[in-house]
Tab-separated table of N, CA and C in Angstrom:
chain	number	residue	atom	x	y	z
X	954	MET	N	222.232	135.509	270.728
X	954	MET	CA	221.348	136.943	271.426
X	954	MET	C	222.252	136.934	273.541
X	955	SER	N	221.667	135.402	273.645
X	955	SER	CA	222.291	135.783	275.288
X	955	SER	C	223.246	134.748	275.183
X	956	ALA	N	224.353	134.652	276.300
X	956	ALA	CA	224.572	133.524	276.344
X	956	ALA	C	224.756	132.911	277.515
X	957	GLY	N	223.483	133.133	278.031
X	957	GLY	CA	222.805	132.709	279.188
X	957	GLY	C	221.708	131.600	279.225
X	958	VAL	N	220.973	132.086	278.045
X	958	VAL	CA	219.404	131.376	277.541
X	958	VAL	C	219.798	130.888	276.333
X	959	GLY	N	220.318	129.474	276.016
X	959	GLY	CA	220.578	128.418	275.277
X	959	GLY	C	219.009	127.728	274.400
X	960	MET	N	219.785	127.519	273.304
X	960	MET	CA	218.246	126.199	272.438
X	960	MET	C	218.228	125.301	273.376
X	961	PRO	N	217.105	124.844	273.071
X	961	PRO	CA	215.624	125.188	271.774
X	961	PRO	C	214.857	126.611	273.296
X	962	ALA	N	215.409	126.688	274.543
X	962	ALA	CA	214.796	126.862	275.787
X	962	ALA	C	214.381	128.576	274.957
X	963	LEU	N	215.659	129.356	274.581
X	963	LEU	CA	215.304	130.353	273.447
X	963	LEU	C	214.255	130.858	272.813
X	964	LEU	N	214.021	129.227	272.270
X	964	LEU	CA	213.007	129.953	271.059
X	964	LEU	C	211.934	129.712	271.710
X	965	HIS	N	211.466	128.609	272.697
X	965	HIS	CA	210.402	129.011	274.106
X	965	HIS	C	209.876	130.500	274.592
X	966	LEU	N	211.279	130.935	274.305
X	966	LEU	CA	210.958	132.150	275.737
X	966	LEU	C	210.945	133.455	274.420
X	967	ASP	N	211.202	133.339	273.437
X	967	ASP	CA	210.768	133.900	272.449
X	967	ASP	C	209.109	133.745	271.675
X	968	ALA	N	208.744	133.016	271.596
X	968	ALA	CA	207.432	132.811	272.006
X	968	ALA	C	206.465	133.202	272.629
X	969	PHE	N	207.194	132.874	273.812
X	969	PHE	CA	206.730	133.341	275.280
X	969	PHE	C	205.564	134.861	275.072
X	970	ALA	N	207.467	135.795	274.303
X	970	ALA	CA	207.203	137.511	274.291
X	970	ALA	C	206.247	137.456	273.498
X	971	ARG	N	206.530	137.087	272.171
X	971	ARG	CA	205.227	137.537	271.985
X	971	ARG	C	204.104	137.594	271.908
X	972	GLU	N	203.942	136.394	272.646
X	972	GLU	CA	202.482	136.602	273.602
X	972	GLU	C	201.875	137.492	274.643
X	973	VAL	N	203.035	138.484	275.144
X	973	VAL	CA	203.369	139.030	276.459
X	973	VAL	C	202.731	140.465	274.950
X	974	GLU	N	203.388	140.673	274.085
X	974	GLU	CA	203.591	141.601	272.922
X	974	GLU	C	202.247	141.328	272.531
X	975	GLN	N	201.924	140.340	271.990
X	975	GLN	CA	200.086	140.870	271.315
X	975	GLN	C	199.255	140.866	272.958
X	976	ALA	N	199.619	140.532	273.827
X	976	ALA	CA	198.482	141.165	275.165
X	976	ALA	C	198.785	143.001	275.343
X	977	PHE	N	199.892	143.576	275.171
X	977	PHE	CA	200.339	144.744	276.130
X	977	PHE	C	200.241	145.639	275.065
X	978	GLY	N	201.443	145.192	273.506
X	978	GLY	CA	201.335	145.834	272.745
X	978	GLY	C	203.158	146.845	272.533
X	979	HIS	N	203.433	145.930	273.555
X	979	HIS	CA	205.175	146.191	273.926
X	979	HIS	C	206.058	144.954	274.263
X	980	THR	N	206.653	145.157	273.890
X	980	THR	CA	208.198	143.977	273.380
X	980	THR	C	208.883	144.209	274.830
X	981	PRO	N	208.270	142.629	275.568
X	981	PRO	CA	209.137	142.564	276.351
X	981	PRO	C	210.434	142.433	276.850
X	982	TYR	N	211.727	142.928	277.913
X	982	TYR	CA	213.014	142.813	277.754
X	982	TYR	C	213.389	141.494	278.554
X	983	LEU	N	214.802	140.869	278.092
X	983	LEU	CA	215.680	139.604	278.948
X	983	LEU	C	216.507	141.210	279.557
X	984	VAL	N	216.766	140.406	280.251
X	984	VAL	CA	217.569	141.385	281.001
X	984	VAL	C	217.956	140.453	282.789
X	985	GLY	N	219.139	140.757	283.335
X	985	GLY	CA	219.654	140.568	284.178
X	985	GLY	C	220.685	139.307	284.311
X	986	SER	N	220.700	138.506	285.068
X	986	SER	CA	222.024	137.306	285.306
X	986	SER	C	221.756	136.710	283.980
X	987	ALA	N	220.802	135.941	283.482
X	987	ALA	CA	220.268	134.924	282.433
X	987	ALA	C	221.060	136.487	280.817
X	988	ALA	N	220.726	137.670	280.656
X	988	ALA	CA	221.204	137.903	279.859
X	988	ALA	C	222.328	138.704	279.467
X	989	LYS	N	223.194	137.949	280.333
X	989	LYS	CA	224.714	138.375	280.736
X	989	LYS	C	225.401	137.237	280.089
X	990	GLY	N	224.842	135.867	280.902
X	990	GLY	CA	225.975	134.807	280.828
X	990	GLY	C	225.358	133.373	281.244
X	991	LYS	N	225.923	132.633	281.403
X	991	LYS	CA	225.486	131.230	281.589
X	991	LYS	C	224.915	131.114	282.854
X	992	VAL	N	225.335	131.406	284.510
X	992	VAL	CA	224.982	131.223	285.523
X	992	VAL	C	223.946	132.261	285.461
X	993	TRP	N	223.188	131.808	286.047
X	993	TRP	CA	222.073	132.396	286.313
X	993	TRP	C	220.672	131.455	287.181
X	994	ARG	N	219.991	132.107	288.153
X	994	ARG	CA	218.948	131.367	288.933
X	994	ARG	C	218.215	130.929	288.615
X	995	ASP	N	217.048	132.309	287.779
X	995	ASP	CA	216.164	132.968	286.841
X	995	ASP	C	216.108	134.014	286.088
X	996	VAL	N	215.267	133.469	284.968
X	996	VAL	CA	214.747	134.260	283.871
X	996	VAL	C	214.223	135.926	284.183
X	997	ASP	N	214.934	136.790	284.347
X	997	ASP	CA	214.194	137.848	284.240
X	997	ASP	C	213.665	138.288	282.658
X	998	VAL	N	212.275	138.863	282.949
X	998	VAL	CA	211.887	139.063	281.927
X	998	VAL	C	211.133	140.568	282.418
X	999	ARG	N	211.306	141.771	282.189
X	999	ARG	CA	210.797	142.871	282.174
X	999	ARG	C	209.524	143.894	281.146
X	1000	LEU	N	208.684	143.843	281.531
X	1000	LEU	CA	207.796	144.921	280.277
X	1000	LEU	C	207.610	146.106	280.540
X	1001	MET	N	208.242	147.212	279.606
X	1001	MET	CA	208.744	148.640	279.994
X	1001	MET	C	207.393	149.222	279.998
X	1002	LEU	N	206.503	149.584	280.049
X	1002	LEU	CA	205.553	150.243	279.885
X	1002	LEU	C	206.092	152.095	279.887
X	1003	PRO	N	205.030	152.423	279.270
X	1003	PRO	CA	204.647	153.758	279.103
X	1003	PRO	C	204.232	153.891	280.084
X	1004	ASP	N	205.057	155.534	281.013
X	1004	ASP	CA	203.981	156.276	282.164
X	1004	ASP	C	202.807	156.324	282.305
X	1005	ASP	N	202.143	156.957	280.482
X	1005	ASP	CA	200.649	157.091	281.330
X	1005	ASP	C	200.794	155.619	281.087
X	1006	GLU	N	200.727	154.435	280.382
X	1006	GLU	CA	199.615	152.808	280.443
X	1006	GLU	C	200.207	152.293	281.822
X	1007	PHE	N	201.198	152.769	281.929
X	1007	PHE	CA	201.829	151.741	283.464
X	1007	PHE	C	200.567	152.328	284.590
X	1008	ASP	N	200.608	153.935	285.123
X	1008	ASP	CA	200.071	154.460	285.451
X	1008	ASP	C	198.426	154.142	285.154
X	1009	ALA	N	197.864	153.835	283.954
X	1009	ALA	CA	196.093	154.064	284.025
X	1009	ALA	C	196.025	152.124	284.687
X	1010	LEU	N	197.512	151.264	283.867
X	1010	LEU	CA	197.137	149.832	284.755
X	1010	LEU	C	197.165	149.324	286.080
X	1011	PHE	N	197.271	150.502	287.034
X	1011	PHE	CA	198.555	150.306	288.785
X	1011	PHE	C	198.525	151.896	288.826
X	1012	PRO	N	197.373	152.481	289.615
X	1012	PRO	CA	197.010	153.444	290.379
X	1012	PRO	C	197.671	153.491	291.249
X	1013	GLU	N	198.343	154.431	291.802
X	1013	GLU	CA	198.994	154.216	293.228
X	1013	GLU	C	200.111	153.636	293.294
X	1014	PHE	N	200.730	153.111	292.517
X	1014	PHE	CA	202.379	152.493	292.777
X	1014	PHE	C	203.455	153.808	293.138
X	1015	LYS	N	203.875	152.686	293.525
X	1015	LYS	CA	204.961	153.139	294.531
X	1015	LYS	C	206.218	153.066	293.904
X	1016	THR	N	206.115	151.803	294.641
X	1016	THR	CA	207.373	150.894	294.214
X	1016	THR	C	207.250	149.747	294.335
X	1017	PRO	N	207.887	148.190	293.517
X	1017	PRO	CA	207.342	147.152	292.936
X	1017	PRO	C	207.299	146.550	294.375
X	1018	GLY	N	206.432	145.041	295.037
X	1018	GLY	CA	206.355	145.146	296.030
X	1018	GLY	C	204.636	144.091	296.186
X	1019	ARG	N	204.976	143.282	297.564
X	1019	ARG	CA	203.064	142.858	297.795
X	1019	ARG	C	202.256	144.235	297.982
X	1020	THR	N	203.327	145.160	297.957
X	1020	THR	CA	201.860	146.124	299.102
X	1020	THR	C	201.359	146.727	297.701
X	1021	HIS	N	201.434	146.478	296.621
X	1021	HIS	CA	200.508	147.117	295.241
X	1021	HIS	C	199.788	145.545	295.091
X	1022	SER	N	198.768	145.765	295.516
X	1022	SER	CA	198.521	143.918	294.605
X	1022	SER	C	197.982	143.617	293.866
X	1023	ARG	N	196.942	144.805	292.763
X	1023	ARG	CA	196.858	144.259	290.883
X	1023	ARG	C	198.464	143.657	290.950
X	1024	TRP	N	199.477	144.457	290.828
X	1024	TRP	CA	201.150	144.971	289.809
X	1024	TRP	C	201.569	143.350	290.847
X	1025	SER	N	201.634	142.756	291.976
X	1025	SER	CA	201.945	141.980	292.218
X	1025	SER	C	201.499	140.346	292.151
X	1026	MET	N	199.823	140.250	291.681
X	1026	MET	CA	198.970	139.089	291.216
X	1026	MET	C	200.188	139.105	290.209
X	1027	LEU	N	199.089	140.881	289.011
X	1027	LEU	CA	199.280	139.759	287.540
X	1027	LEU	C	201.418	139.239	286.912
X	1028	CYS	N	202.485	140.357	287.820
X	1028	CYS	CA	203.437	139.940	287.712
X	1028	CYS	C	203.998	138.428	288.053
X	1029	ALA	N	202.688	137.949	288.928
X	1029	ALA	CA	203.233	136.752	289.308
X	1029	ALA	C	202.382	135.463	288.101
X	1030	ALA	N	201.214	136.224	288.499
X	1030	ALA	CA	200.353	135.460	286.907
X	1030	ALA	C	201.180	135.011	286.215
X	1031	ILE	N	201.308	136.302	285.260
X	1031	ILE	CA	202.898	135.844	284.306
X	1031	ILE	C	203.548	135.281	284.439
X	1032	SER	N	204.542	135.000	285.323
X	1032	SER	CA	205.632	134.495	285.969
X	1032	SER	C	205.359	132.874	285.666
X	1033	GLU	N	204.276	133.295	285.975
X	1033	GLU	CA	203.725	131.112	286.303
X	1033	GLU	C	203.728	130.691	284.753
X	1034	LEU	N	202.847	131.763	284.300
X	1034	LEU	CA	202.456	131.117	282.412
X	1034	LEU	C	203.528	131.169	281.321
X	1035	GLY	N	204.565	131.912	282.299
X	1035	GLY	CA	206.027	131.826	281.365
X	1035	GLY	C	206.930	130.064	282.136
X	1036	ARG	N	206.813	130.627	282.977
X	1036	ARG	CA	207.426	129.352	283.174
X	1036	ARG	C	206.710	127.500	282.657
X	1037	ALA	N	205.477	127.462	282.638
X	1037	ALA	CA	204.538	126.765	281.738
X	1037	ALA	C	204.650	126.756	280.456
X	1038	ARG	N	205.122	127.676	280.064
X	1038	ARG	CA	205.042	127.332	278.823
X	1038	ARG	C	206.578	127.283	278.159
X	1039	THR	N	207.984	127.903	279.104
X	1039	THR	CA	208.567	127.824	278.329
X	1039	THR	C	209.612	126.617	279.212
X	1040	GLY	N	209.419	126.350	280.479
X	1040	GLY	CA	210.142	125.144	281.243
X	1040	GLY	C	211.297	125.975	281.996
X	1041	LEU	N	211.074	127.144	281.616
X	1041	LEU	CA	212.055	128.034	282.426
X	1041	LEU	C	211.813	128.748	283.528
X	1042	PRO	N	212.447	129.229	285.059
X	1042	PRO	CA	211.982	130.133	286.130
X	1042	PRO	C	212.601	131.225	285.631
X	1043	ILE	N	211.016	131.763	284.738
X	1043	ILE	CA	210.755	133.180	284.540
X	1043	ILE	C	210.344	133.935	286.289
X	1044	ASP	N	210.803	135.111	286.011
X	1044	ASP	CA	210.283	136.399	286.836
X	1044	ASP	C	210.073	137.294	285.768
X	1045	PHE	N	208.796	137.568	286.031
X	1045	PHE	CA	208.177	138.385	284.963
X	1045	PHE	C	207.713	139.769	286.142
X	1046	GLN	N	208.425	140.614	285.196
X	1046	GLN	CA	207.937	141.956	286.317
X	1046	GLN	C	207.256	143.391	285.605
X	1047	PHE	N	206.189	144.269	285.583
X	1047	PHE	CA	206.203	145.649	284.760
X	1047	PHE	C	207.336	146.663	285.182
X	1048	GLN	N	207.237	147.539	284.574
X	1048	GLN	CA	208.268	148.773	284.943
X	1048	GLN	C	207.575	149.649	284.480
X	1049	ARG	N	207.265	150.853	284.716
X	1049	ARG	CA	206.914	152.173	283.705
X	1049	ARG	C	208.948	152.643	283.780
X	1050	THR	N	208.546	152.967	282.022
X	1050	THR	CA	209.955	153.015	281.361
X	1050	THR	C	210.624	154.577	282.194
X	1051	SER	N	210.083	155.141	282.131
X	1051	SER	CA	211.096	156.120	282.922
X	1051	SER	C	211.533	155.812	284.602
X	1052	ASP	N	211.272	154.957	285.483
X	1052	ASP	CA	211.622	154.237	286.356
X	1052	ASP	C	212.863	153.424	286.028
X	1053	ALA	N	212.337	152.341	285.000
X	1053	ALA	CA	213.263	151.550	284.349
X	1053	ALA	C	215.063	151.957	283.891
X	1054	ASN	N	214.607	153.137	283.034
X	1054	ASN	CA	215.096	153.696	282.581
X	1054	ASN	C	216.035	154.621	283.410
X	1055	GLU	N	215.909	155.366	284.661
X	1055	GLU	CA	216.740	156.002	285.657
X	1055	GLU	C	217.226	155.185	286.572
X	1056	GLN	N	216.684	153.610	286.464
X	1056	GLN	CA	217.304	153.155	288.012
X	1056	GLN	C	218.008	151.526	287.334
X	1057	TYR	N	217.582	150.945	286.131
X	1057	TYR	CA	218.667	149.929	285.600
X	1057	TYR	C	218.982	150.238	284.725
X	1058	ASP	N	220.698	150.265	284.291
X	1058	ASP	CA	221.289	150.621	283.211
X	1058	ASP	C	221.925	149.495	282.433
X	1059	GLY	N	221.736	147.894	283.466
X	1059	GLY	CA	222.484	146.788	282.643
X	1059	GLY	C	221.468	146.296	281.148
X	1060	VAL	N	222.727	144.906	281.014
X	1060	VAL	CA	221.637	144.771	279.013
X	1060	VAL	C	220.062	144.599	279.358
X	1061	ARG	N	219.572	145.331	277.911
X	1061	ARG	CA	217.948	144.411	277.689
X	1061	ARG	C	218.560	143.925	276.910
X	1062	HIS	N	217.899	142.644	276.322
X	1062	HIS	CA	217.779	141.834	274.781
X	1062	HIS	C	216.308	142.101	274.536
X	1063	ALA	N	215.894	142.658	273.696
X	1063	ALA	CA	214.246	142.584	273.012
X	1063	ALA	C	214.039	140.984	273.102
X	1064	LEU	N	213.375	140.392	273.306
X	1064	LEU	CA	212.638	139.048	272.958
X	1064	LEU	C	211.418	139.353	271.872
X	1065	GLY	N	210.573	138.323	271.404
X	1065	GLY	CA	209.844	137.705	270.030
X	1065	GLY	C	209.693	138.373	269.244
X	1066	LEU	N	211.347	138.954	268.843
X	1066	LEU	CA	211.399	139.870	267.572
X	1066	LEU	C	211.146	139.079	266.576
X	1067	ILE	N	210.192	139.446	265.098
X	1067	ILE	CA	210.398	138.392	264.374
X	1067	ILE	C	210.607	139.399	263.222
X	1068	PHE	N	211.295	138.673	262.450
X	1068	PHE	CA	212.667	139.262	261.282
X	1068	PHE	C	212.157	139.083	260.193
X	1069	ASP	N	211.533	139.814	259.134
X	1069	ASP	CA	211.507	139.427	257.217
X	1069	ASP	C	212.384	139.438	256.839
X	1070	TRP	N	213.027	138.568	256.119
X	1070	TRP	CA	213.745	137.954	256.176
X	1070	TRP	C	213.865	138.080	254.022
X	1071	THR	N	213.300	138.127	254.278
X	1071	THR	CA	212.573	138.412	252.592
X	1071	THR	C	212.509	139.141	252.107
X	1072	ALA	N	212.631	140.912	252.628
X	1072	ALA	CA	211.714	141.699	252.512
X	1072	ALA	C	213.775	142.545	251.721
């Protein structure tokens, strides 16, 4: 998958991602420098929510930052949970899907996928 996050850290990251997917119903993605190579400062995990779900969860959201306390608090709390679960410096953020697709064209690796190899 990624050249940046190796085993067994990737196993822990995938397990954390499955928890996020179970809680919110959408697959989180590894993005940023950890998705591209071996040199990274933190592990960027993004959860792109459909626009209507994002807007319901974060009413009046304009831009990422401390100005939206619910967004900031949930991102920080899930980042800390990710750090505790994986041992990695997780930077978790929710994104509105349309914004993410417009503003970010970098690499995205789906996390936490489970394949049924018996089928």
